[in-house]
Coordinates of C-alpha atoms in Angstrom, one line a residue:
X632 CA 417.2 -87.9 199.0
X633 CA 419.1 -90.0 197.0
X634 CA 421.7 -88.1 194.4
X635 CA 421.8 -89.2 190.7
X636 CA 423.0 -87.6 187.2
X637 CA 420.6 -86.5 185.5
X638 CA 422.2 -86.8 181.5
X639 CA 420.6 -84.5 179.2
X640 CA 423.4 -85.5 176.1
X641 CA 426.9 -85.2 175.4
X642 CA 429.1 -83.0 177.9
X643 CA 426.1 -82.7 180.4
X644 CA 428.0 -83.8 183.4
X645 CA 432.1 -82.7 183.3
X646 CA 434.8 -83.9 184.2
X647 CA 436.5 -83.6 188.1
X648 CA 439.4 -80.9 186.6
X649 CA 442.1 -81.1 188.6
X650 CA 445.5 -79.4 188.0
X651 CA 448.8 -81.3 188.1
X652 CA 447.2 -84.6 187.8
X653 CA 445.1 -87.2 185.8
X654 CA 441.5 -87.2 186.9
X655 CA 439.4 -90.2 187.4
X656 CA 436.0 -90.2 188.9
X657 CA 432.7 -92.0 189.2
X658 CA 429.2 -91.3 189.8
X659 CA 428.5 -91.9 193.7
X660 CA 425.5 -91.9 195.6
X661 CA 425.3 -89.1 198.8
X662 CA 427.9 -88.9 201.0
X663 CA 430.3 -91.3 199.0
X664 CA 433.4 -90.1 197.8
X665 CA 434.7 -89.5 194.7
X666 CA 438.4 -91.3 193.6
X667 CA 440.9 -88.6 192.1
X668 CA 444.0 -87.4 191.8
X669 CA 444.6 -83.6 193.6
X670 CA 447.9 -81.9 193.6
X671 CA 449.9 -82.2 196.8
X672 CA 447.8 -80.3 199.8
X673 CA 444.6 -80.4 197.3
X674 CA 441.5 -80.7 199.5
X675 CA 438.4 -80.9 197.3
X676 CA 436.8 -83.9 196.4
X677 CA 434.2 -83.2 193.9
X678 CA 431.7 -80.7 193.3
X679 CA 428.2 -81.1 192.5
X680 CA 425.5 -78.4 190.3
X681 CA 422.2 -78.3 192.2
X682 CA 419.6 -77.1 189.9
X683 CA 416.1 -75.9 190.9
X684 CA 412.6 -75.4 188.6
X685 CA 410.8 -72.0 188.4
X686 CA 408.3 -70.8 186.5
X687 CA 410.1 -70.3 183.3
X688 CA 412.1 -73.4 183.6
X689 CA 415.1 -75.3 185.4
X690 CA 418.3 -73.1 186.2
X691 CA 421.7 -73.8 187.9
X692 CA 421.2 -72.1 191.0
X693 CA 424.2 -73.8 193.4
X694 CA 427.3 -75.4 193.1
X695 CA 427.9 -78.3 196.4
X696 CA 432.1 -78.1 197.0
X697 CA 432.8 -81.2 198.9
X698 CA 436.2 -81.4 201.5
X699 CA 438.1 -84.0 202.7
X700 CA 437.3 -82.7 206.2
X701 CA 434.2 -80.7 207.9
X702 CA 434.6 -77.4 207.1
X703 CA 433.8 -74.3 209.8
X704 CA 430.9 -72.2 208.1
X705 CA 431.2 -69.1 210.2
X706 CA 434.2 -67.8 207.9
X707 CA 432.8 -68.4 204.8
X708 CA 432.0 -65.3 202.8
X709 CA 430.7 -64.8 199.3
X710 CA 434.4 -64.2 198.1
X711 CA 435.7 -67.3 199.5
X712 CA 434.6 -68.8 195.8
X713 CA 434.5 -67.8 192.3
X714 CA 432.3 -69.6 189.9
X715 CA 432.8 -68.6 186.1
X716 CA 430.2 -66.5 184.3
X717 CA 427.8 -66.2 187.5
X718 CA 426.8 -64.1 190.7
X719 CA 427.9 -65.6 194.0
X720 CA 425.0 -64.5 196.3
X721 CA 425.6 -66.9 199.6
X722 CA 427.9 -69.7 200.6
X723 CA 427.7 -71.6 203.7
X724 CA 428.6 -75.2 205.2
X725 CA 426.7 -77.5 205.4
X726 CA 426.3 -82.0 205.9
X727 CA 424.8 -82.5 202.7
X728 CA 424.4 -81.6 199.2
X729 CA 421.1 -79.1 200.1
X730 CA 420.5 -76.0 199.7
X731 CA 419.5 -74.6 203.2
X732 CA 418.7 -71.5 205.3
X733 CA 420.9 -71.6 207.6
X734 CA 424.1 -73.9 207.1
X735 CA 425.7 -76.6 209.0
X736 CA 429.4 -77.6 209.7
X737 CA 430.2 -80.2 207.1
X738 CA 432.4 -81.4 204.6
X739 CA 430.2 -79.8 201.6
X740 CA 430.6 -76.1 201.2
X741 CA 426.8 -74.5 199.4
X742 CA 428.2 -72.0 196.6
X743 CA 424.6 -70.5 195.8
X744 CA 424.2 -68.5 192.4
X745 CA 421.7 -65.8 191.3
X746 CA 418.7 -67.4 188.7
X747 CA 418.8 -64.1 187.6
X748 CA 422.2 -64.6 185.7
X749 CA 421.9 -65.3 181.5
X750 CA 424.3 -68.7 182.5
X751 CA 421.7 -69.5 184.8
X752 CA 419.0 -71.0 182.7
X753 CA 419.1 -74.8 181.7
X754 CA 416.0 -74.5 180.4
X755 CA 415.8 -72.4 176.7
X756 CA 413.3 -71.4 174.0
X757 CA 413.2 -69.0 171.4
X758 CA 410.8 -67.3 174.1
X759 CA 411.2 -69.0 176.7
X760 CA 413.4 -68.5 180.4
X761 CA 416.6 -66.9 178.9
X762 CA 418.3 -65.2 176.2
X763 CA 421.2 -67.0 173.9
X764 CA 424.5 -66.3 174.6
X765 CA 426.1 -70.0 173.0
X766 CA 424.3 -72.5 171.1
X767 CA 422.9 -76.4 171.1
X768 CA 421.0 -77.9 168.8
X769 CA 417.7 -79.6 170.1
X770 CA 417.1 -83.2 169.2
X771 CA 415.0 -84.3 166.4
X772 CA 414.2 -87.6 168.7
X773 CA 413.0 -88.6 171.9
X774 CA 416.1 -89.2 172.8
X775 CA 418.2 -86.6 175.3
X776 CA 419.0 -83.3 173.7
X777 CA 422.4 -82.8 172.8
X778 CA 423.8 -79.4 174.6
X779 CA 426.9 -77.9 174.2
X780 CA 429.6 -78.5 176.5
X781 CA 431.6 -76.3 178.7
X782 CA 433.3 -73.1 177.1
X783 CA 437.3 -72.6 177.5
X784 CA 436.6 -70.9 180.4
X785 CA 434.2 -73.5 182.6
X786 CA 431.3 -71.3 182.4
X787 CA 428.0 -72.8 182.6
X788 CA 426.3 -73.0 179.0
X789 CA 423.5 -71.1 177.4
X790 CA 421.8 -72.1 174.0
X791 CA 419.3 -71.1 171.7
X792 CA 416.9 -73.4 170.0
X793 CA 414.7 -73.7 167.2
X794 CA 411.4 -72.7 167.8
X795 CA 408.2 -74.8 166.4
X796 CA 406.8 -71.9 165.8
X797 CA 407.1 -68.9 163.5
X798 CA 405.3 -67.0 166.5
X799 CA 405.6 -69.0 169.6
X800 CA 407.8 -72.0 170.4
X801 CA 404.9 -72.4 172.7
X802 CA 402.0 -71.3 171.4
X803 CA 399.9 -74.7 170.4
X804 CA 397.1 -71.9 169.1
X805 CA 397.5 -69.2 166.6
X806 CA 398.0 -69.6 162.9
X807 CA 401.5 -70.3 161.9
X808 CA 401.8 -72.4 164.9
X809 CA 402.9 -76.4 165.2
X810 CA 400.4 -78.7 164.0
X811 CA 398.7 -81.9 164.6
X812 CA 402.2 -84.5 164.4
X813 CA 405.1 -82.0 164.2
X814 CA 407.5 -82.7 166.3
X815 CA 409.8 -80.7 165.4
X816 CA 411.9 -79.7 168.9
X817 CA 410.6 -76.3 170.4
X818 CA 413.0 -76.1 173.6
X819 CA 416.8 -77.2 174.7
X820 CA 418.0 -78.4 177.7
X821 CA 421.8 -77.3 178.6
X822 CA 423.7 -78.9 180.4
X823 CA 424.3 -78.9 184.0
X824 CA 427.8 -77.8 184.4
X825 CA 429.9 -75.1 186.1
X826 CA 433.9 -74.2 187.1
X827 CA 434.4 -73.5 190.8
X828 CA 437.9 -71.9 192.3
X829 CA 438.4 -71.4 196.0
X830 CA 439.4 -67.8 196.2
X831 CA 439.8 -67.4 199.7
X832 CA 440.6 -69.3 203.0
X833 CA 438.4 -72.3 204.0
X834 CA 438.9 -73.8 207.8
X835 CA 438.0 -77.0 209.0
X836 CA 436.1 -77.8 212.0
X837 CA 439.7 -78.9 213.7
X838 CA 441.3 -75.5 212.9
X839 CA 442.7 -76.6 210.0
X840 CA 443.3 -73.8 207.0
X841 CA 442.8 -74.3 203.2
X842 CA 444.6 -71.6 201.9
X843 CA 443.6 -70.3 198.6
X844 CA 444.1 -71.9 195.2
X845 CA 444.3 -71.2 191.4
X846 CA 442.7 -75.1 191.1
X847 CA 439.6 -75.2 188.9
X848 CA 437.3 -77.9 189.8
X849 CA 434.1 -78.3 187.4
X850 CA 431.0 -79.8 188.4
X851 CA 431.3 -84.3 188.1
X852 CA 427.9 -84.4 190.0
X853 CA 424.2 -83.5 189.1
X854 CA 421.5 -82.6 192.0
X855 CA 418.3 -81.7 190.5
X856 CA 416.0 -80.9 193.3
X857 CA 412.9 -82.2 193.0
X858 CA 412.9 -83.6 189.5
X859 CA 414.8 -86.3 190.5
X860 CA 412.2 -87.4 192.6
X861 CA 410.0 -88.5 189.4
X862 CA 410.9 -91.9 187.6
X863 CA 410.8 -92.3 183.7
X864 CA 408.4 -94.8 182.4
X865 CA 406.5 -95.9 178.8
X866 CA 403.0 -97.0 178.4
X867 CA 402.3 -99.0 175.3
X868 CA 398.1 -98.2 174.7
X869 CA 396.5 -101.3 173.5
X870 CA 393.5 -99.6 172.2
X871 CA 395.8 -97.0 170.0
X872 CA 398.7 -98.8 169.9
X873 CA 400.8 -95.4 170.5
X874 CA 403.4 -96.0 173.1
X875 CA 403.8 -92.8 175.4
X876 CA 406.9 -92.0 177.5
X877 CA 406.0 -90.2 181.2
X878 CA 407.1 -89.2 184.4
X879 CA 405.9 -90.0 187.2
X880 CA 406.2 -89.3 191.4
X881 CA 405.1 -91.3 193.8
X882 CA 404.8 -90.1 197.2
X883 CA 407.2 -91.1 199.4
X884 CA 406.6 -93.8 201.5
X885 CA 403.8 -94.9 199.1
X886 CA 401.3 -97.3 201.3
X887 CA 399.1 -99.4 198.9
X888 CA 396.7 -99.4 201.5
X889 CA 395.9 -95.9 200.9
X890 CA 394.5 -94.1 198.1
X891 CA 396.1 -91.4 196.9
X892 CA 395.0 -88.2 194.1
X893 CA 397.1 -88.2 191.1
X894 CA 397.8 -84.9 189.1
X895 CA 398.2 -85.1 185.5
X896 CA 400.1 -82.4 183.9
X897 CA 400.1 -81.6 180.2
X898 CA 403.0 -79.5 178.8
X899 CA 402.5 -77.0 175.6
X900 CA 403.9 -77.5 172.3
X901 CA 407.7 -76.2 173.3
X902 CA 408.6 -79.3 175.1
X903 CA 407.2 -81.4 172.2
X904 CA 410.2 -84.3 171.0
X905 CA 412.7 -83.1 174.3
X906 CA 414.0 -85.7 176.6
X907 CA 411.6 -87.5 178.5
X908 CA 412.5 -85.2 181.5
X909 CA 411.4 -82.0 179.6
X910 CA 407.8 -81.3 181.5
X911 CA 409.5 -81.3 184.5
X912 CA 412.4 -79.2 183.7
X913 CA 410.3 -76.7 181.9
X914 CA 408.6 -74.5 184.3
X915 CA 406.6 -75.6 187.5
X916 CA 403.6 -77.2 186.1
X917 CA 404.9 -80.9 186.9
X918 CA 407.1 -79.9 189.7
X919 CA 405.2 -77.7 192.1
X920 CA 402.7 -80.5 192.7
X921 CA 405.8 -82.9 194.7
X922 CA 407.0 -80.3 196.2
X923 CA 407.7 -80.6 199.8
X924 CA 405.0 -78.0 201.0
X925 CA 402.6 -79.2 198.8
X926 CA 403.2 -82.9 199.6
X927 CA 402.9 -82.4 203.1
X928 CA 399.3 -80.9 202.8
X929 CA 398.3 -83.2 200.1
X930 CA 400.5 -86.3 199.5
X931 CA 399.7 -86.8 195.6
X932 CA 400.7 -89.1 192.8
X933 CA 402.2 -86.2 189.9
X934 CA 401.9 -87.6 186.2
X935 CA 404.0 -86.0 183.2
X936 CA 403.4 -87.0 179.9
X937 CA 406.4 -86.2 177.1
X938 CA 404.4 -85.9 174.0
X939 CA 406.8 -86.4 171.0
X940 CA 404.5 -84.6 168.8
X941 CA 401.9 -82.5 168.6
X942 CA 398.8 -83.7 170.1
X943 CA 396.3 -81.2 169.4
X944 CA 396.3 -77.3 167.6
X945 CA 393.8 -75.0 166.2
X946 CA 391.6 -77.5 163.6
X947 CA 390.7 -79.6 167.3
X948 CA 391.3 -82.3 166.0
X949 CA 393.4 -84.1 168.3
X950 CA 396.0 -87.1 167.3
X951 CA 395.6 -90.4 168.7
X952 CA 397.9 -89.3 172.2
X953 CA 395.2 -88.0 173.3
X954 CA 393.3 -90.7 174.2
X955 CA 396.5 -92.6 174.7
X956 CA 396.8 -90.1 177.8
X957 CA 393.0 -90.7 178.8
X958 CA 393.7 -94.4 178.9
X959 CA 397.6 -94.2 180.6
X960 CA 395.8 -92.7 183.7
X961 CA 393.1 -95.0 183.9
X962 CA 395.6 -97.7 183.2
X963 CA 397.7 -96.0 186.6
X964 CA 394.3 -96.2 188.5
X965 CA 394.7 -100.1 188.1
X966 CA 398.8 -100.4 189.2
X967 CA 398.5 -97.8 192.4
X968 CA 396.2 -97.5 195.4
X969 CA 394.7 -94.4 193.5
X970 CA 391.7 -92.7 194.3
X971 CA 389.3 -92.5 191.4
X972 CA 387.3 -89.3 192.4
X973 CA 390.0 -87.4 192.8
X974 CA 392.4 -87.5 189.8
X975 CA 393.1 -84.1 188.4
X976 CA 394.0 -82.7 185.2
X977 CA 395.6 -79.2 184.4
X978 CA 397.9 -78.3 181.2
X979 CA 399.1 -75.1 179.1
X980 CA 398.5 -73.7 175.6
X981 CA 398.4 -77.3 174.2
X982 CA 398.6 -78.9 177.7
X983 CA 395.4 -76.6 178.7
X984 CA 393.5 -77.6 175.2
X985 CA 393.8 -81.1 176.1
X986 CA 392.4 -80.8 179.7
X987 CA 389.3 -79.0 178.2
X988 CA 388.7 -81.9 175.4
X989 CA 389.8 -84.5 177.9
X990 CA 386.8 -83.6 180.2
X991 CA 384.8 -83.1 177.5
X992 CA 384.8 -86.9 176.3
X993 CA 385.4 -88.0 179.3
X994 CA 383.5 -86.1 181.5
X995 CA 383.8 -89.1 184.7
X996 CA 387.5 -88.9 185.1
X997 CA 388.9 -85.4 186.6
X998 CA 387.3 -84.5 189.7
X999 CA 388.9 -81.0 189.3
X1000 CA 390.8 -79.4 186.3
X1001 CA 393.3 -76.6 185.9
X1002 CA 393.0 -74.9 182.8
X1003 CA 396.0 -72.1 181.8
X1004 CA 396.4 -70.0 178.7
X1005 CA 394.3 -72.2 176.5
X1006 CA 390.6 -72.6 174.9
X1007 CA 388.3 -75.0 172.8
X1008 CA 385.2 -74.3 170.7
X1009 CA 382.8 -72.5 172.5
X1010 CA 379.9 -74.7 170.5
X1011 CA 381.3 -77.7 172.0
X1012 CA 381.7 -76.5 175.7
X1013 CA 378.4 -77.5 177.0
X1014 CA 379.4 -80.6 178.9
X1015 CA 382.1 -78.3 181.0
X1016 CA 379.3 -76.4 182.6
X1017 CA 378.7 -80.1 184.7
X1018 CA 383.3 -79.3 185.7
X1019 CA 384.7 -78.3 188.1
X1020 CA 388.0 -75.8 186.6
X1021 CA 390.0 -73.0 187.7
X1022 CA 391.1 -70.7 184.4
X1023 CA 393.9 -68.4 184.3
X1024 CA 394.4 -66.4 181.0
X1025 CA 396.1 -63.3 180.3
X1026 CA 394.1 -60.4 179.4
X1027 CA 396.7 -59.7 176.5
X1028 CA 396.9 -63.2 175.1
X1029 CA 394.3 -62.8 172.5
X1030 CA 393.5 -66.1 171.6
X1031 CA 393.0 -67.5 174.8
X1032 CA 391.6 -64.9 176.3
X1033 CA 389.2 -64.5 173.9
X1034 CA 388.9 -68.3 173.6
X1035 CA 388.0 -68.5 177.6
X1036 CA 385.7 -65.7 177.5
X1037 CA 383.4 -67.6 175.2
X1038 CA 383.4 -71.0 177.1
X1039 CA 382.3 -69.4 180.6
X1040 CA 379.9 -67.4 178.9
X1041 CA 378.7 -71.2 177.4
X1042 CA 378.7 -72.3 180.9
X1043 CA 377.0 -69.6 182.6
X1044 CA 374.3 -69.4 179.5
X1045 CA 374.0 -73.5 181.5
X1046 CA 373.4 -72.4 185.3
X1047 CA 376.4 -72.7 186.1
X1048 CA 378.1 -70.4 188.2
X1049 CA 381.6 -68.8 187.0
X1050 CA 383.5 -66.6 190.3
X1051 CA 386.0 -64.1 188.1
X1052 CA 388.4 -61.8 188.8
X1053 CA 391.3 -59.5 187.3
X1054 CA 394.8 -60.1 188.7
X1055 CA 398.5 -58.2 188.4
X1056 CA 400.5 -60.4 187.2
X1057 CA 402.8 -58.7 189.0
X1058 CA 401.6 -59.2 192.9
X1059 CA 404.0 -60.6 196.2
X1060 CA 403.3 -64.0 197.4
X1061 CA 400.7 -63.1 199.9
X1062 CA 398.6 -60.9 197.5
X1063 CA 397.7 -63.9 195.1
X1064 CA 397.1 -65.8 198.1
X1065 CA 394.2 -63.4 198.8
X1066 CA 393.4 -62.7 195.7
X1067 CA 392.5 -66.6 195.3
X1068 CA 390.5 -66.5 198.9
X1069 CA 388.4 -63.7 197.7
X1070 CA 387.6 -65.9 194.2
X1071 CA 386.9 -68.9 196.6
X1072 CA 384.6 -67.2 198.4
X1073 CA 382.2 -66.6 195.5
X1074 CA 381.5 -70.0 196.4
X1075 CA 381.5 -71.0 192.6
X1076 CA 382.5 -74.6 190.7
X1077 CA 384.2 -72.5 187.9
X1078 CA 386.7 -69.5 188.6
X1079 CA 387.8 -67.3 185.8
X1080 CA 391.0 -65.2 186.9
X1081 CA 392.6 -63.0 184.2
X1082 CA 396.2 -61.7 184.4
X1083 CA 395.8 -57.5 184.1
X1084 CA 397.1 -56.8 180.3
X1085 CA 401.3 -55.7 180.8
X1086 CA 401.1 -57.2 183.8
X1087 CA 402.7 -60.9 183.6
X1088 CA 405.7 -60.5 181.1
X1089 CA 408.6 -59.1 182.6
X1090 CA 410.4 -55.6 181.8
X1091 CA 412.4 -56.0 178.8
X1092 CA 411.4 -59.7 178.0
X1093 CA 410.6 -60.9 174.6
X1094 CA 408.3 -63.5 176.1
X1095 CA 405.2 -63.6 174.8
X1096 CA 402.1 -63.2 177.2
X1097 CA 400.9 -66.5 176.1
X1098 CA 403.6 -68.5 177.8
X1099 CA 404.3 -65.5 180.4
X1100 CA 400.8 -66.9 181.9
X1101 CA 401.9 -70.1 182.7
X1102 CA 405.4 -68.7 184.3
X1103 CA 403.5 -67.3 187.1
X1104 CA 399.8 -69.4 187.3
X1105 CA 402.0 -71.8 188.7
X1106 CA 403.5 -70.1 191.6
X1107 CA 400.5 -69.4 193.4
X1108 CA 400.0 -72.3 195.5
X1109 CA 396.3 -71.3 196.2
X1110 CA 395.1 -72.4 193.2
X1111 CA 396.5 -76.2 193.3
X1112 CA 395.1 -76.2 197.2
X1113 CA 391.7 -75.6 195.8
X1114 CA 392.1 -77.9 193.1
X1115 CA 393.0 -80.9 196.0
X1116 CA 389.6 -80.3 197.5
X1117 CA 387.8 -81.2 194.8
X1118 CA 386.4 -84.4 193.7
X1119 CA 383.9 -86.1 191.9

């Protein structure tokens, strides 16, 4: 995998710090190194952040110290480094800038951090994956957000943002919320930056010892697993004349001779005017889809949009993007060996409204959908009986729930059958996984699954259940296998 920066504005890749000495350095790709000047016996090359996407957005979750010599892994220990503001919870050797179950003997030393520190999150909303400890100010453009830089002390950045909404930064529903061409910012992204120190011995692989040093080295190197597999792209619509920017994977040793699904993901009013990154950085809606597990079962096209206003809200009336989107993917259909019965749609709050309207006036182009935390007039859901959706709601997000309740019992009142179930939000890996083969097994084109009410927000969070859902609908790999088996 090939390593690039990923800028997300002013200070969001730092300098090489090295004491005694002028540093110069310059982006490289993997395994290259990196020019600078180290105080006599310095060692370290460069360091690199690796950042990984969960549910509730993109964190710093590693920090890649690269030698000027293998280094021995078996004497590494979690207080052979210090990394300012965070929670050292393994470190290991290894050939490449990865993170990796077990380690290798290599010149790059793996430094991984707990997501579960404040520092961690590179992804903030007023409710969304962290609290504010510092502060950036989101853009008012589609241009890269501006985050704040590193603190006096090297550690990693948090922010806070201004929300969209007077209720949920999020929430594309509810009154109060964005409307139809605000696009006003409703999330940061922060910087990708941390301060290493080596605070105990490191030995190379020819018995050499590092001894420890006082020398802070900060992060010159981005690593953003995953999202830097998706390119950035515009699509000017001749019919609307709106130009759209998007993100886009293709699978990896793309053959043209093949056709391939596509995924379309449609994020919710919180990533609305961010950097045209921000659906993948958000949470896993995007992401999950090019993973590694999931692209080896089903190798899949994965499409992002970056809306840079608000596309659709409570009057349903949606602004010309949304047919801009319509015609983008059909417009993809015609560049890439695609195949037409199986392109896929799936979206929350806002993202999930426009999946329902989107196969509702154009009911010939998803073969399956994935609908989370959103709804549409029940009086207009009659052409979604002919669908085939998967629906996950919270049971304590009113307006959705409530919402979702009305369309399946439209749906049903058609013929159609609609599987449901009740879920803890709360359940291991391998309980969702048979929670979703008991649903499947009803056998039914529509399933219904609602998040127990308490159950998806976590202890102590000010997150909302509305965006909660989406946090953890995405983690259950179930769901998108079903969704893959589908077609027109």
């Amino acid at each position: 995998m090939n390593r690039r920066r990923f800028i997300v504005g002013s200070g969001a890749v730092g300098a090489l710090a090295v004491l005694g000495g002028t540093a110069g350095c310059t982006a490289r790709a993997e395994g290259e190194a990196v020019s600078a000047t180290a105080p006599a016996g310095g060692h370290v090359r460069g360091a690199t952040a690796i950042t990984k996407v969960y549910g509730d957005g993109q964190k710093l979750v590693a920090v890649a110290v690269e030698y000027d010599a293998g280094i021995t892994g078996s004497a590494l220990s979690t207080s052979t480094f210090k990394i300012t503001g965070r929670t050292v919870t393994k470190v290991y050797a290894n050939r490449s800038v990865d993170l990796a179950e077990r380690g290798r003997d290599g010149r790059y030393v793996i430094v991984e951090l707990s997501p579960d520190d404040k520092a961690a999150a590179l992804w903030v909303t007023q409710q969304g994956s962290g609290a504010a400890a510092g502060s950036a100010s989101p853009t008012a453009s589609g241009s890269s957000p501006t985050a704040s830089s590193s603190s006096p002390t090297g550690s990693s950045p948090t922010a806070s943002a201004t929300a969209s909404s007077s209720s949920s930064a999020g929430a594309a529903p509810g009154g109060g919320g964005p409307k139809v061409g605000d696009s006003t910012p409703g999330g940061t992204i922060v910087a990708a930056t941390a301060t290493v120190t080596q605070t105990g011995t490191v030995t190379t692989t020819s018995g050499t010892r590092y001894p420890a040093s006082a020398t802070k080295v900060t992060t010159d190197a981005v690593k953003n697993l995953i999202v830097d597999d998706f390119r950035q792209f515009t699509f000017t619509d001749p019919v609307t004349k709106q130009t759209l920017r998007y993100n886009l994977f293709v699978p990896k040793g793309y053959d043209h001779r093949k056709r391939y699904p596509l995924v379309l993901f449609m994020h919710d009013a919180s990533v609305v005017n961010v950097a045209t990154q921000g659906p993948l950085v958000q949470g896993l809606g995007a992401v999950c889809w090019a993973s590694p597990e999931d692209q080896a079962r089903h190798e899949a096209f994965v499409l992002a949009p970056e809306y840079d206003s608000v596309v659709i809200d409570d009057t349903y009336k949606p602004s010309p993007l949304f047919d801009t989107t319509a015609h983008l993917v059909q417009a993809l259909t015609k560049k890439y060996s695609l195949d037409g019965k199986r392109l896929y749609a799936t979206g929350q709050s806002m993202g999930a409204m426009m999946t329902l309207g989107l196969n509702i006036k154009y009911p010939e182009l998803f073969g399956a959908s994935f609908v989370v935390a959103g709804q549409w007039p029940a009086d207009q859901a009659k052409p979604l009986a002919k669908k085939k959706l998967w629906i996950v709601v919270s049971q304590d997000d009113d307006k959705s729930y409530s919402g979702e309740n009305a369309i399946t019992k439209v749906v049903k009142e058609q013929g159609t059958a609609v599987a449901t179930a009740v879920w803890d939000g709360r359940s291991t890996g391998a309980r969702f996984a048979a929670d979703v083969r008991s649903l499947k097994a009803q056998k039914a084109p529509v399933n219904y699954a609602a998040f127990k009410t308490g159950t998806v927000v976590p202890k102590g969070s000010t997150t909302s259940a509305h965006m909660a859902t989406w946090h953890v609908a995405y983690t259950i790999p179930g769901i998108r296998e079903w969704v893959m088996d589908q077609s027109l």
